Coordinates of C-alpha atoms in Angstrom, one line a residue:
M242 CA 50.7 -114.4 196.9
A243 CA 51.7 -115.9 193.5
I244 CA 50.2 -119.3 192.8
H245 CA 52.7 -122.1 191.8
S246 CA 52.5 -125.8 191.1
Q247 CA 52.9 -128.1 194.1
F248 CA 55.9 -129.7 192.4
R249 CA 58.1 -126.6 193.0
L250 CA 58.1 -127.6 196.7
L251 CA 60.3 -130.5 195.8
G252 CA 63.1 -128.0 195.0
Q253 CA 62.9 -126.2 198.3
R254 CA 64.8 -127.0 201.5
R255 CA 61.7 -126.3 203.7
F256 CA 60.0 -129.3 202.1
L257 CA 62.3 -131.7 200.2
P258 CA 64.4 -133.1 203.1
F259 CA 61.2 -133.8 205.0
Y260 CA 59.6 -135.4 201.9
L261 CA 62.6 -137.7 201.4
T262 CA 62.6 -138.6 205.1
Q263 CA 59.0 -139.7 205.2
F264 CA 59.3 -141.4 201.8
S265 CA 62.4 -143.5 202.9
G266 CA 60.6 -144.3 206.2
A267 CA 57.5 -145.6 204.5
F268 CA 59.6 -147.6 202.0
N269 CA 61.6 -149.1 204.8
D270 CA 58.6 -150.0 207.0
N271 CA 57.1 -151.9 204.1
L272 CA 60.3 -153.5 202.9
Y273 CA 61.0 -154.9 206.4
K274 CA 57.5 -155.9 207.2
N275 CA 56.8 -157.6 203.9
A276 CA 60.2 -159.3 203.8
L277 CA 59.6 -160.7 207.3
L278 CA 56.1 -162.0 206.5
L279 CA 57.4 -163.7 203.3
L280 CA 60.4 -165.2 205.2
I281 CA 58.0 -166.6 207.8
A282 CA 55.5 -167.8 205.2
Y283 CA 58.1 -169.6 202.9
Q284 CA 61.1 -170.4 205.0
T285 CA 59.7 -171.5 208.3
T286 CA 57.0 -173.9 209.5
G287 CA 56.0 -171.6 212.3
L288 CA 57.6 -170.0 215.4
M289 CA 57.4 -170.7 219.1
G290 CA 55.1 -173.6 218.4
L291 CA 52.6 -171.4 216.5
S292 CA 51.4 -172.0 212.9
V293 CA 52.5 -169.7 210.1
N294 CA 49.1 -168.0 209.8
T295 CA 49.1 -167.3 213.5
V296 CA 52.6 -165.9 213.4
I297 CA 51.7 -163.7 210.4
N298 CA 48.7 -162.3 212.3
L299 CA 50.8 -161.8 215.4
A300 CA 53.3 -159.8 213.3
A301 CA 50.6 -157.5 212.0
F302 CA 49.3 -157.1 215.6
L303 CA 52.8 -156.3 217.0
F304 CA 53.3 -153.6 214.3
I305 CA 50.0 -151.8 215.1
L306 CA 50.0 -152.2 218.9
P307 CA 52.4 -149.2 219.6
F308 CA 49.9 -146.8 218.0
F309 CA 47.5 -147.6 220.8
L310 CA 50.1 -147.6 223.5
F311 CA 52.3 -144.6 222.6
S312 CA 50.3 -142.2 220.4
G313 CA 49.3 -140.0 223.4
I314 CA 52.9 -139.5 224.4
A315 CA 54.1 -139.1 220.8
G316 CA 51.5 -136.3 220.2
Q317 CA 52.5 -134.5 223.4
M318 CA 56.2 -134.6 222.5
A319 CA 55.6 -133.3 219.0
D320 CA 53.6 -130.4 220.5
R321 CA 56.1 -129.7 223.2
Y322 CA 59.5 -130.0 221.4
E323 CA 61.0 -128.7 218.2
K324 CA 59.8 -130.9 215.4
S325 CA 62.9 -131.2 213.2
A326 CA 64.8 -132.4 216.3
I327 CA 62.2 -135.1 217.0
I328 CA 62.4 -136.2 213.3
R329 CA 66.2 -136.6 213.6
K330 CA 66.0 -138.6 216.8
V331 CA 63.3 -140.8 215.4
K332 CA 65.3 -141.5 212.3
L333 CA 68.5 -142.2 214.4
A334 CA 66.5 -144.7 216.4
E335 CA 65.5 -146.3 213.1
I336 CA 69.1 -146.9 212.2
G337 CA 69.6 -148.7 215.6
I338 CA 66.5 -150.8 215.2
M339 CA 67.4 -151.7 211.6
A340 CA 71.0 -152.6 212.6
M341 CA 69.6 -155.1 215.1
A342 CA 67.1 -156.3 212.5
A343 CA 70.0 -156.8 210.1
L344 CA 71.8 -159.1 212.6
A345 CA 68.6 -161.0 213.2
L346 CA 68.0 -161.4 209.5
W347 CA 71.6 -162.4 208.9
F348 CA 71.5 -165.2 211.5
G349 CA 67.8 -166.2 211.0
W350 CA 66.6 -165.2 214.5
Y351 CA 62.9 -164.8 213.5
E352 CA 61.6 -164.4 217.1
G353 CA 63.9 -161.4 217.4
L354 CA 62.5 -160.0 214.2
L355 CA 59.0 -160.0 215.6
I356 CA 60.2 -158.0 218.6
L357 CA 61.9 -155.5 216.3
L358 CA 58.7 -155.2 214.3
F359 CA 57.1 -153.9 217.5
L360 CA 60.0 -151.4 217.9
M361 CA 59.6 -150.4 214.2
G362 CA 55.9 -149.7 214.9
T363 CA 56.9 -147.7 217.9
Q364 CA 59.3 -145.6 215.8
S365 CA 56.5 -145.0 213.3
T366 CA 54.1 -144.0 216.1
F367 CA 56.5 -141.2 217.2
F368 CA 57.1 -140.1 213.6
G369 CA 53.4 -140.0 212.7
P370 CA 52.3 -136.8 214.6
V371 CA 55.3 -134.8 213.4
K372 CA 54.8 -135.9 209.8
Y373 CA 51.5 -134.0 209.4
A374 CA 51.9 -131.4 212.2
I375 CA 55.0 -129.9 210.6
L376 CA 53.4 -129.1 207.3
P377 CA 51.4 -126.1 208.4
Q378 CA 54.6 -124.6 209.9
V379 CA 56.6 -124.9 206.7
L380 CA 53.9 -124.3 204.1
S381 CA 51.5 -121.4 203.6
D382 CA 47.8 -121.9 203.4
D383 CA 47.7 -121.9 199.6
E384 CA 50.4 -124.6 199.6
L385 CA 48.8 -126.9 202.2
V386 CA 46.6 -129.0 199.9
G387 CA 49.4 -129.4 197.3
G388 CA 51.9 -130.3 200.0
N389 CA 49.6 -132.9 201.5
G390 CA 49.0 -134.3 198.0
L391 CA 52.7 -134.8 197.5
V392 CA 53.0 -136.5 201.0
S393 CA 50.1 -138.7 200.2
M394 CA 51.4 -139.7 196.8
G395 CA 54.9 -140.3 198.2
T396 CA 53.6 -142.4 201.1
F397 CA 51.6 -144.7 198.8
V398 CA 54.3 -145.0 196.2
A399 CA 56.8 -145.9 198.9
I400 CA 54.4 -148.6 200.2
L401 CA 54.2 -150.0 196.7
L402 CA 57.9 -149.9 196.0
G403 CA 58.8 -151.3 199.4
T404 CA 56.3 -154.2 198.9
I405 CA 57.6 -154.9 195.4
A406 CA 61.2 -154.8 196.6
A407 CA 60.5 -157.3 199.4
G408 CA 59.0 -159.7 196.8
V409 CA 62.0 -159.3 194.5
L410 CA 64.5 -159.9 197.3
M411 CA 62.7 -163.0 198.4
G412 CA 63.2 -164.5 195.0
L413 CA 67.0 -164.3 195.3
E414 CA 69.2 -166.9 197.0
A415 CA 70.6 -164.6 199.7
A416 CA 67.2 -163.0 200.4
A417 CA 67.6 -162.4 204.2
K418 CA 71.2 -161.0 203.9
L419 CA 70.3 -158.7 201.1
T420 CA 67.2 -157.5 203.0
A421 CA 69.5 -156.9 206.0
V422 CA 71.8 -154.6 204.0
G423 CA 68.8 -152.9 202.4
V424 CA 66.9 -151.9 205.5
V425 CA 70.1 -150.4 207.2
A426 CA 71.0 -148.5 204.0
M427 CA 67.5 -147.0 203.8
A428 CA 67.5 -146.1 207.5
V429 CA 70.8 -144.2 206.9
V430 CA 69.4 -142.4 203.9
G431 CA 66.4 -141.4 205.9
Y432 CA 68.6 -140.0 208.7
L433 CA 70.8 -138.1 206.3
A434 CA 67.7 -136.5 204.8
A435 CA 66.3 -135.7 208.3
R436 CA 69.5 -133.8 209.1
K437 CA 68.6 -131.2 206.4
V438 CA 65.0 -130.6 207.7
P439 CA 65.0 -126.9 208.9
Q440 CA 64.0 -126.0 212.5
T441 CA 60.3 -125.0 213.0
G442 CA 60.2 -123.5 216.5
I443 CA 58.5 -124.8 219.7
A444 CA 54.7 -124.5 220.0
S445 CA 54.2 -125.2 223.7
S446 CA 57.3 -125.0 225.9
E447 CA 55.4 -125.3 229.2
Q448 CA 53.7 -128.6 228.5
V449 CA 54.5 -131.4 231.0
I450 CA 54.5 -135.0 229.5
P451 CA 53.6 -137.7 232.0
F452 CA 54.5 -141.3 231.1
R453 CA 51.0 -142.8 231.2
P454 CA 50.8 -144.6 227.8
I455 CA 47.3 -145.9 227.6
L456 CA 45.7 -143.1 229.7
E457 CA 47.4 -140.4 227.5
T458 CA 46.2 -142.2 224.3
W459 CA 42.7 -142.2 225.7
H460 CA 43.0 -138.5 226.5
L461 CA 43.8 -137.8 222.9
M462 CA 40.1 -138.6 222.1
S463 CA 38.9 -135.7 224.2
V464 CA 41.4 -133.3 222.5
A465 CA 40.2 -134.5 219.1
A466 CA 36.5 -134.1 220.0
E467 CA 36.9 -130.4 221.0
R468 CA 36.0 -129.3 217.5
K469 CA 33.2 -131.4 216.0
P470 CA 34.0 -130.7 212.3
V471 CA 37.6 -131.8 212.9
L472 CA 36.4 -135.0 214.7
W473 CA 34.2 -135.8 211.7
A474 CA 37.1 -135.2 209.3
I475 CA 39.2 -137.6 211.4
L476 CA 36.5 -140.3 211.3
A477 CA 36.1 -139.8 207.5
I478 CA 39.9 -140.3 207.0
S479 CA 39.8 -143.4 209.2
W480 CA 37.0 -144.8 207.2
F481 CA 39.1 -144.5 204.1
W482 CA 41.9 -146.5 205.8
F483 CA 39.2 -149.1 206.8
L484 CA 38.2 -149.3 203.1
G485 CA 41.8 -149.2 201.8
A486 CA 42.9 -151.9 204.2
A487 CA 40.0 -154.1 203.1
Y488 CA 40.9 -153.8 199.4
L489 CA 44.6 -154.3 199.9
T490 CA 44.2 -157.3 202.2
Q491 CA 42.0 -159.1 199.8
F492 CA 44.0 -158.4 196.6
P493 CA 46.0 -161.7 196.8
S494 CA 42.9 -163.9 197.2
F495 CA 40.9 -161.8 194.8
A496 CA 43.6 -162.2 192.1
Y497 CA 43.9 -165.9 192.7
S498 CA 40.2 -166.9 193.2
N499 CA 38.2 -164.4 191.1
L500 CA 40.7 -163.5 188.3
Q501 CA 42.6 -166.8 188.1
G502 CA 45.7 -164.7 188.1
D503 CA 49.3 -165.5 188.9
E504 CA 51.5 -163.5 191.3
T505 CA 52.1 -160.7 188.7
V506 CA 48.3 -160.0 188.8
V507 CA 48.5 -159.2 192.6
T508 CA 51.3 -156.7 192.0
L509 CA 49.4 -155.1 189.1
L510 CA 46.2 -154.7 191.2
L511 CA 48.2 -153.1 194.0
S512 CA 50.0 -150.9 191.5
M513 CA 46.8 -149.7 189.8
F514 CA 45.2 -148.9 193.2
I515 CA 48.2 -146.9 194.4
V516 CA 48.7 -145.1 191.0
G517 CA 45.1 -144.1 191.3
I518 CA 45.5 -142.7 194.8
S519 CA 48.6 -140.8 193.6
I520 CA 46.7 -139.3 190.7
G521 CA 43.8 -138.3 192.9
S522 CA 46.2 -136.7 195.5
M523 CA 47.9 -134.7 192.8
M524 CA 44.6 -133.5 191.3
C525 CA 43.5 -131.9 194.6
E526 CA 45.6 -128.8 194.4
R527 CA 44.1 -127.8 191.0
L528 CA 40.5 -128.8 191.9
T529 CA 40.6 -126.7 195.2
K530 CA 42.4 -123.8 193.4
H531 CA 45.0 -123.8 196.3
R532 CA 42.3 -123.2 198.9
I533 CA 41.5 -125.1 202.1
T534 CA 38.1 -126.6 201.1
L535 CA 36.3 -129.9 201.4
A536 CA 34.6 -129.5 198.0
P537 CA 36.3 -132.6 196.4
V538 CA 35.5 -134.9 199.3
P539 CA 31.9 -135.7 198.6
W540 CA 32.7 -136.3 195.0
G541 CA 35.5 -138.7 196.0
A542 CA 33.1 -140.5 198.3
L543 CA 30.5 -140.8 195.5
G544 CA 33.1 -142.2 193.2
L545 CA 34.2 -144.8 195.8
T546 CA 30.6 -146.0 196.0
L547 CA 29.8 -146.0 192.2
L548 CA 33.1 -147.6 191.1
G549 CA 33.0 -150.1 193.9
V550 CA 29.5 -151.2 192.8
D551 CA 30.8 -151.4 189.2
L552 CA 33.8 -153.5 190.3
F553 CA 31.3 -156.1 191.6
F554 CA 29.7 -156.4 188.2
A555 CA 33.0 -156.2 186.3
V556 CA 34.4 -159.4 187.8
P557 CA 34.1 -162.2 185.2
V558 CA 31.8 -165.0 186.2
N559 CA 34.0 -167.7 184.5
P560 CA 37.5 -166.3 184.7
Q561 CA 40.3 -167.8 182.5
P562 CA 43.9 -168.1 183.8
S563 CA 45.5 -164.7 183.6
T564 CA 48.7 -162.8 183.9
W565 CA 49.4 -159.0 184.2
W566 CA 49.4 -158.8 180.4
T567 CA 45.9 -160.4 180.2
L568 CA 44.5 -157.8 182.5
M569 CA 46.1 -155.0 180.5
T570 CA 44.8 -156.3 177.1
D571 CA 41.5 -158.2 177.7
P572 CA 38.5 -155.9 177.7
V573 CA 36.8 -158.0 180.4
Y574 CA 39.8 -157.4 182.8
I575 CA 40.5 -153.9 181.7
R576 CA 37.2 -152.9 183.3
V577 CA 38.4 -154.3 186.6
L578 CA 41.6 -152.3 186.3
F579 CA 39.7 -149.2 185.4
D580 CA 37.5 -149.5 188.5
L581 CA 40.5 -150.0 190.7
V582 CA 42.4 -147.0 189.3
G583 CA 39.2 -145.0 189.7
I584 CA 38.7 -146.1 193.3
G585 CA 42.2 -145.0 194.0
V586 CA 41.7 -141.6 192.3
C587 CA 38.5 -141.0 194.3
G588 CA 40.4 -142.1 197.5
G589 CA 43.0 -139.4 196.8
L590 CA 40.3 -136.8 196.3
F591 CA 38.7 -137.9 199.5
I592 CA 41.6 -137.9 202.0
V593 CA 44.0 -135.1 200.9
P594 CA 41.5 -132.2 201.5
L595 CA 40.5 -133.7 204.8
Y596 CA 44.2 -133.8 206.0
A597 CA 44.6 -130.2 205.0
F598 CA 41.4 -129.2 206.7
I599 CA 42.4 -130.9 210.0
Q600 CA 45.9 -129.2 209.9
H601 CA 44.3 -125.8 209.1
E602 CA 41.5 -125.9 211.7
T603 CA 43.5 -127.1 214.7
P604 CA 45.5 -124.8 217.0
P605 CA 49.3 -125.1 216.6
N606 CA 49.8 -126.1 220.3
K607 CA 47.4 -129.1 219.9
R608 CA 47.9 -130.0 216.3
A609 CA 50.3 -132.9 216.8
R610 CA 48.1 -134.5 219.5
I611 CA 45.1 -134.3 217.1
I612 CA 47.2 -136.0 214.4
A613 CA 48.2 -138.6 217.0
A614 CA 44.5 -139.1 217.7
L615 CA 43.9 -139.6 214.0
N616 CA 46.6 -142.2 213.9
V617 CA 45.0 -144.1 216.8
I618 CA 41.6 -144.1 215.2
N619 CA 43.2 -145.1 211.8
A620 CA 44.8 -148.1 213.5
L621 CA 41.5 -149.0 215.3
F622 CA 39.6 -148.8 212.0
M623 CA 42.2 -151.0 210.2
V624 CA 41.9 -153.7 213.0
V625 CA 38.1 -153.6 212.7
S626 CA 38.5 -153.8 208.9
A627 CA 40.5 -157.1 209.3
L628 CA 37.9 -158.5 211.7
T629 CA 35.1 -157.5 209.4
G630 CA 36.9 -159.3 206.5
I631 CA 37.2 -162.4 208.8
V632 CA 33.5 -162.3 209.7
V633 CA 32.0 -161.5 206.2
L634 CA 34.4 -163.7 204.2
G635 CA 35.1 -166.5 206.6
I636 CA 32.0 -166.9 208.8
L637 CA 29.2 -165.6 206.5
D638 CA 31.0 -167.1 203.5
V639 CA 30.5 -164.1 201.2
A640 CA 32.6 -164.0 198.1
I641 CA 35.3 -161.3 197.8
P642 CA 33.4 -159.3 195.0
G643 CA 30.3 -159.4 197.3
F644 CA 32.4 -158.0 200.2
F645 CA 33.6 -155.2 197.9
L646 CA 30.0 -154.5 197.0
L647 CA 29.0 -154.4 200.7
L648 CA 31.8 -151.9 201.5
S649 CA 30.7 -149.7 198.6
L650 CA 27.1 -149.6 199.8
V651 CA 28.2 -148.8 203.4
N652 CA 30.3 -146.0 201.9
G653 CA 27.1 -144.4 200.7
I654 CA 26.3 -143.6 204.4
V655 CA 29.7 -142.0 204.6
L656 CA 28.9 -140.0 201.5
I657 CA 25.9 -138.4 203.3
A658 CA 28.1 -137.6 206.3
V659 CA 30.9 -135.9 204.4
W660 CA 28.3 -133.9 202.3
R661 CA 26.9 -132.5 205.6
L662 CA 30.5 -131.9 206.9
R663 CA 31.4 -130.0 203.8
H664 CA 28.5 -127.6 204.3
K665 CA 29.1 -127.2 208.1
A666 CA 32.8 -126.5 207.4
G667 CA 32.0 -123.9 204.8

């Protein structure tokens, strides 16, 4: 088969509509979630008698809870039914949820917005297994790494753009009403793209789907553990989400406390990190020579450790007040940006081959359930990441650069594990 660039996939119906669907969904999730958090933080004094900080943490919990409740059922449905039909129904549900959210935003019903955040998380839970399980059905083996690279890049860029858009909208006078229009418009765009996703066929027409949310999610773990290399790959990806969540969560405090930066510095740090992940994701196809291989993964893990350690030493001891331009022009701060871009690049090299490996090594009739198990473990690792940040930064009173250093050293253990996984996987 002739070898082509991954970007040619963006011109083909078997990939482009799906890509636009997942991009719009990731953008809308982050636009809605971040706009809601900013509205709560700046336009309320708390809800239901709870403080602002408590409400913000409750919002994060409500968004992630459906992954634990419904992933088992979502994975079974994606294995049982035709995947393009599931995508269309999930995106249609998004229009309904966002229409209700628009009304709540328009009239300032913030309690209702929290409930809708749970529904948005539920919608994402049902889209997740289809998102990665459909790729091996529409792409050949020599396209799988490139396709995953594009999806990874698109997801993180959508997260960045959605976050920035929420911040921009909150600076306008009619912030809530403009957000209401925006989330409905993006949901409609996503559904229109989903209508063009081609059919893929049914993998397991005999499978019965019992409605036992927590039990079925627990059962996912046994399905994922059937093949040990696949389970180790799942745990490695979840570790990256632990690491990524830790970095992203601390960026605002890191920018303010350790770089003396204004709000533009937070956006720049987030942008550099995500640009790095996008570059790393795009590099994977060329580095693997279109093959399903874990060869880049240990090098990505090594880079995560070395650049994380260097970031600790790059942080200025006596920072001066800074803006995004200071970080781009002052050699002291340029080193910080270089490390963050590098950490992102290594993250892309780390996760994209692992996703392709999992898709390739799992049987088609169980693939979506294994992806659903990955989503559950990802969610669990991100919760543990938040708790770790609370303990290390709050209780142990470690500074943020020290926390980043600790994460980098722990990543050294992961490096050993993925090096062994690479050789076991062949």
